[in-house]
mmCIF file of C-alpha atoms in Angstrom:
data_model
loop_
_atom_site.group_PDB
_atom_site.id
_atom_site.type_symbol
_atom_site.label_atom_id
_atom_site.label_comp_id
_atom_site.label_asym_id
_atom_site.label_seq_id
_atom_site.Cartn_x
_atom_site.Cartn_y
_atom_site.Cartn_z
ATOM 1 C CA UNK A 1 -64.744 93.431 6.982
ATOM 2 C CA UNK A 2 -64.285 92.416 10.555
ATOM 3 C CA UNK A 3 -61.134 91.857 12.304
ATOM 4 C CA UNK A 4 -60.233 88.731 13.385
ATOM 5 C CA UNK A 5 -60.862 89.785 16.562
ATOM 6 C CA UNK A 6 -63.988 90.775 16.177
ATOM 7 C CA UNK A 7 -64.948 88.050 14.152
ATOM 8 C CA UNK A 8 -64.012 85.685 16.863
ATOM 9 C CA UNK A 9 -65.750 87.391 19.589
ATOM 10 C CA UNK A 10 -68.764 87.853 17.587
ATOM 11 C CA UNK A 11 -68.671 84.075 16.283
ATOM 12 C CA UNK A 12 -68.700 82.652 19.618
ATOM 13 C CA UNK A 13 -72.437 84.001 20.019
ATOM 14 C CA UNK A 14 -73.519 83.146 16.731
ATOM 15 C CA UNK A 15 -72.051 79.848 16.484
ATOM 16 C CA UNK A 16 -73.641 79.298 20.115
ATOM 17 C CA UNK A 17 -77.197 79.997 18.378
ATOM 18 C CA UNK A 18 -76.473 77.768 14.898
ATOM 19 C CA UNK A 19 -74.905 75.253 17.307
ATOM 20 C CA UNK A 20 -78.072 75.093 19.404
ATOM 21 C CA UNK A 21 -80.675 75.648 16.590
ATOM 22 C CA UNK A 22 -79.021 72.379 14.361
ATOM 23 C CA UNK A 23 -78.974 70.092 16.986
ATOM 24 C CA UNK A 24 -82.229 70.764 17.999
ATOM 25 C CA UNK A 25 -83.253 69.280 14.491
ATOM 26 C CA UNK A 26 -80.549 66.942 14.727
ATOM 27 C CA UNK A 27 -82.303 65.557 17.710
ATOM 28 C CA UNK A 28 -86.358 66.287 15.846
ATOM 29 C CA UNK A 29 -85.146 64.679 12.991
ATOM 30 C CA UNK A 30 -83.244 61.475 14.805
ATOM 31 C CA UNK A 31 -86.129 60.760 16.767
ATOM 32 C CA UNK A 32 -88.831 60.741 13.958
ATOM 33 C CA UNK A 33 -85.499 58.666 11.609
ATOM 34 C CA UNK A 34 -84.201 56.796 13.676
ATOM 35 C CA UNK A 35 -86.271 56.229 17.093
ATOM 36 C CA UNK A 36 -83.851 58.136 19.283
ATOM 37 C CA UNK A 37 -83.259 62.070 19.798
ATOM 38 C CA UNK A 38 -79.422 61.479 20.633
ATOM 39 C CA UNK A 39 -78.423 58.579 17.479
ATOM 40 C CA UNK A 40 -77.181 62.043 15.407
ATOM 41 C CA UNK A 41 -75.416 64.109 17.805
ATOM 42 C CA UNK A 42 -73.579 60.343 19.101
ATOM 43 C CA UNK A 43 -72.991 59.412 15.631
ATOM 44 C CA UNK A 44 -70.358 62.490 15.340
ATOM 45 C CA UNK A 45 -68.092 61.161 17.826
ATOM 46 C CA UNK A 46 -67.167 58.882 15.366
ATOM 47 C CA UNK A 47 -64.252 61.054 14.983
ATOM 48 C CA UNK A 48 -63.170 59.828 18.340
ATOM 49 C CA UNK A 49 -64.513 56.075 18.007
ATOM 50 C CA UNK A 50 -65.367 55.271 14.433
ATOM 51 C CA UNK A 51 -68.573 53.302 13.470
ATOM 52 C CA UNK A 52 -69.539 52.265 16.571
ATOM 53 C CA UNK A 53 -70.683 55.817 17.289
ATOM 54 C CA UNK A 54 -73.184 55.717 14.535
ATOM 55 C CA UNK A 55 -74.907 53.018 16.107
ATOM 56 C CA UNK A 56 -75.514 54.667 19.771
ATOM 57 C CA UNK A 57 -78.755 55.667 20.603
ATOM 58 C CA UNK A 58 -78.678 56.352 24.052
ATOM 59 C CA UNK A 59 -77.678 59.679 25.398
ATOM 60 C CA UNK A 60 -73.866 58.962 27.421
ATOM 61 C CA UNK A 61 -70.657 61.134 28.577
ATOM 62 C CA UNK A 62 -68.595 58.748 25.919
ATOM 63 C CA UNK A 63 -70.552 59.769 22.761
ATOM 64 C CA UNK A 64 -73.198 62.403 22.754
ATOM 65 C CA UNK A 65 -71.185 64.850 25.100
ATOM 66 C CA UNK A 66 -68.156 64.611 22.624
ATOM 67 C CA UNK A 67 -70.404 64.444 19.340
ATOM 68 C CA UNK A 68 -72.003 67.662 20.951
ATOM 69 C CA UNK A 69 -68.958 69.650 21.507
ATOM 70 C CA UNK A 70 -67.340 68.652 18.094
ATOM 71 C CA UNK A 71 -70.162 70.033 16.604
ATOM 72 C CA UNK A 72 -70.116 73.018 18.820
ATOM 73 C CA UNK A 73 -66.812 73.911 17.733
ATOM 74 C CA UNK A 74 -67.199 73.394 14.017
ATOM 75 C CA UNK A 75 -70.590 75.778 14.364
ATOM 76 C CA UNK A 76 -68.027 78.218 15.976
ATOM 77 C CA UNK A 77 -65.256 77.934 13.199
ATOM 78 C CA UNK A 78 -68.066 78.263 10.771
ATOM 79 C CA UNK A 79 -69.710 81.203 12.352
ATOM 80 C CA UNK A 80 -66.185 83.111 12.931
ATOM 81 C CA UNK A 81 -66.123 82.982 8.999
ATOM 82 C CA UNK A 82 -69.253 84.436 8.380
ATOM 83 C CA UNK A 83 -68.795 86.794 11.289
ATOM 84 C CA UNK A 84 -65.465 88.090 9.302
ATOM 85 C CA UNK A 85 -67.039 87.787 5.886
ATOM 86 C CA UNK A 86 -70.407 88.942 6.401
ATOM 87 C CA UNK A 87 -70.759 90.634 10.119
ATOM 88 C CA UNK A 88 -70.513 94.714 9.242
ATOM 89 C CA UNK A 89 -72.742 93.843 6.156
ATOM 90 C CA UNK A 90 -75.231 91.986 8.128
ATOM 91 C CA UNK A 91 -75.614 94.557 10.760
ATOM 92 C CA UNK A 92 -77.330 97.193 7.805
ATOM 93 C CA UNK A 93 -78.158 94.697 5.272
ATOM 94 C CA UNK A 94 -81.609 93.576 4.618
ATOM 95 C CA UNK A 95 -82.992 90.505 6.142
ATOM 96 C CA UNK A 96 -82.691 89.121 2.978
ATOM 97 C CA UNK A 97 -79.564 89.564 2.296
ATOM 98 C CA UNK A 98 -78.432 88.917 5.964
ATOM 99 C CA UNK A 99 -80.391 84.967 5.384
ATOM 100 C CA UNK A 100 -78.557 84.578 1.966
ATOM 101 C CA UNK A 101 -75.229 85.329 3.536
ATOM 102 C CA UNK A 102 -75.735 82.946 6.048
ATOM 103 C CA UNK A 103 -76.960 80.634 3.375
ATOM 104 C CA UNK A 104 -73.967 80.748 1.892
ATOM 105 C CA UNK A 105 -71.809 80.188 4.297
ATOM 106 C CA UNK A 106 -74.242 77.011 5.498
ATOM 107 C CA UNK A 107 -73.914 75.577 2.040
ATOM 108 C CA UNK A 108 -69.917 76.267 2.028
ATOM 109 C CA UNK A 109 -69.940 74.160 5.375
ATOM 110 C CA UNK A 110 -72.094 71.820 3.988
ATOM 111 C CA UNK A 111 -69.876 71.336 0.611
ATOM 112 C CA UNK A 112 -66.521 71.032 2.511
ATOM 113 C CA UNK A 113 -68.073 68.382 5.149
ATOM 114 C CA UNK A 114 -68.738 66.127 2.040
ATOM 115 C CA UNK A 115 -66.877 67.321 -0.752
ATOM 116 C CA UNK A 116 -63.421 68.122 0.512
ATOM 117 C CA UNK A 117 -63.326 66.130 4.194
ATOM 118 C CA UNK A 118 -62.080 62.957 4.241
ATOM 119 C CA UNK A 119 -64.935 60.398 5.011
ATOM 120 C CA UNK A 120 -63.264 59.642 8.603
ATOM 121 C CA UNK A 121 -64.089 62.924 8.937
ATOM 122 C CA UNK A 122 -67.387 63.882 8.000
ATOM 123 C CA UNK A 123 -69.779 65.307 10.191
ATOM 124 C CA UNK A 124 -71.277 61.381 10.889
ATOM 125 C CA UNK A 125 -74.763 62.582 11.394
ATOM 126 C CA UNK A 126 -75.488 61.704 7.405
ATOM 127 C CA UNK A 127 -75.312 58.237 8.732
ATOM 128 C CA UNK A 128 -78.559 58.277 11.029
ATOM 129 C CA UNK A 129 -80.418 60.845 8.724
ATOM 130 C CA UNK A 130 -81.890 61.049 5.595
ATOM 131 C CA UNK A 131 -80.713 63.526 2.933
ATOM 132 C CA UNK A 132 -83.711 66.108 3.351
ATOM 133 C CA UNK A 133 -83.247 65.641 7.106
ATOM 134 C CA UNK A 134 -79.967 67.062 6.129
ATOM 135 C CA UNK A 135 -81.000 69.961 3.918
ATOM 136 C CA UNK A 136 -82.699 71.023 7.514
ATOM 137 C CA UNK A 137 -80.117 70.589 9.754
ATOM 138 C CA UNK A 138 -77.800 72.971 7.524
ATOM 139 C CA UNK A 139 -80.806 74.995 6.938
ATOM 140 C CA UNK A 140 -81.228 75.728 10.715
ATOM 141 C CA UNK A 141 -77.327 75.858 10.700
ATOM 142 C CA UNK A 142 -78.024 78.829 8.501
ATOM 143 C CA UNK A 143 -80.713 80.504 10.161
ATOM 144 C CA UNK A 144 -78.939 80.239 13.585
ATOM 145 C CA UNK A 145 -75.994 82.041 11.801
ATOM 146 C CA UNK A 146 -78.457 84.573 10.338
ATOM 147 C CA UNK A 147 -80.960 84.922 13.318
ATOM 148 C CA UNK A 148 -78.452 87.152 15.568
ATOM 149 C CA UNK A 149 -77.897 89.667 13.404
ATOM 150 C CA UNK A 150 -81.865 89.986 12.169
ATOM 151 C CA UNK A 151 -82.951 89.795 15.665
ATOM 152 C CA UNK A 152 -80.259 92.561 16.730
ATOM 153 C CA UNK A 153 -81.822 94.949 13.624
ATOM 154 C CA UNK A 154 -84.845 94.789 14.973
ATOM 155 C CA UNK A 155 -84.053 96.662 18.294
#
C-alpha cells in the first residue's frame, strides 16, 4: 500500500485524468439531454447556490467554473483513495484487474454521492441527466482512474 504521500502525489494526476474524462461526458451527455454542454457541470454548484444552479445552461464564472472545480476536487479525493488502495497493485496488475479496481472505487464514489450524502449535497449533475447518462459519467470516472496506470504499463 501507498503512503499517504504517495497516494496524494500520485492522485493529483489521476484525479486530473478522471476529472477531465467525466466531464467530458458530463458535457456529451448534457448537450444530447438537455440542449446545453455546460447544464451538468453548472448544476453542481448547487452546493454553493442551491436549485437555481440546476437550471443554468450557459457556461459563466458564477456556476460552471465552481461546479468544475468541486468536481475537480472530489475526482482528486476519490483518486487519492484508489491511489493508496490500489496504486502498487495497479502498477503490475493486469489491465483487468487495474479497470476493476478502478471500478470499484467509481462505484464506491458513486454509492456514497447517493447513498450516504445528504441530498444538499449530492453531486447535482443527476438533476440534468438521465440515469444511464450517469452509469457513463462514473464509468469514464473509472476509466480515467484506471487509464494512468494501463497507459504507464505499456511503456
Amino acid at each position: 500500500m501507498k503512503s499517504w504521500p504517495e497516494a496524494l502525489r500520485d492522485g493529483v494526476a489521476t484525479g486530473a485524468v478522471a476529472s477531465v474524462l467525466s466531464t467530458v461526458v458530463l458535457a456529451l451527455r448534457g448537450r444530447r439531454e438537455s440542449g446545453s454542454t455546460y447544464a451538468p457541470t453548472n448544476a453542481i454548484s448547487h452546493w454553493l447556490w442551491g436549485e437555481r444552479a440546476a437550471h443554468q445552461n450557459r457556461p459563466s464564472a458564477r456556476y460552471t467554473l465552481p461546479g468544475y472545480l468541486i468536481h475537480h476536487a472530489s475526482s482528486m479525493l476519490w483518486a487519492t483513495l484508489y491511489e493508496k488502495w490500489f496504486g502498487r497493485l495497479a502498477r503490475r496488475a493486469p489491465p483487468a484487474q487495474v479497470l476493476g479496481a478502478a471500478a470499484a472505487v467509481s462505484a464506491l464514489a458513486c454509492f456514497v454521492d447517493y447513498q450516504l450524502t445528504p441530498q444538499r449535497l449530492h453531486p447535482g449533475f443527476e438533476r440534468r441527466l438521465s440515469g444511464p447518462s450517469l452509469w457513463l459519467v462514473y464509468g469514464a470516472f473509472g476509466l480515467g482512474l484506471a487509464l494512468p496506470h494501463l497507459l504507464r504499463g505499456r511503456r
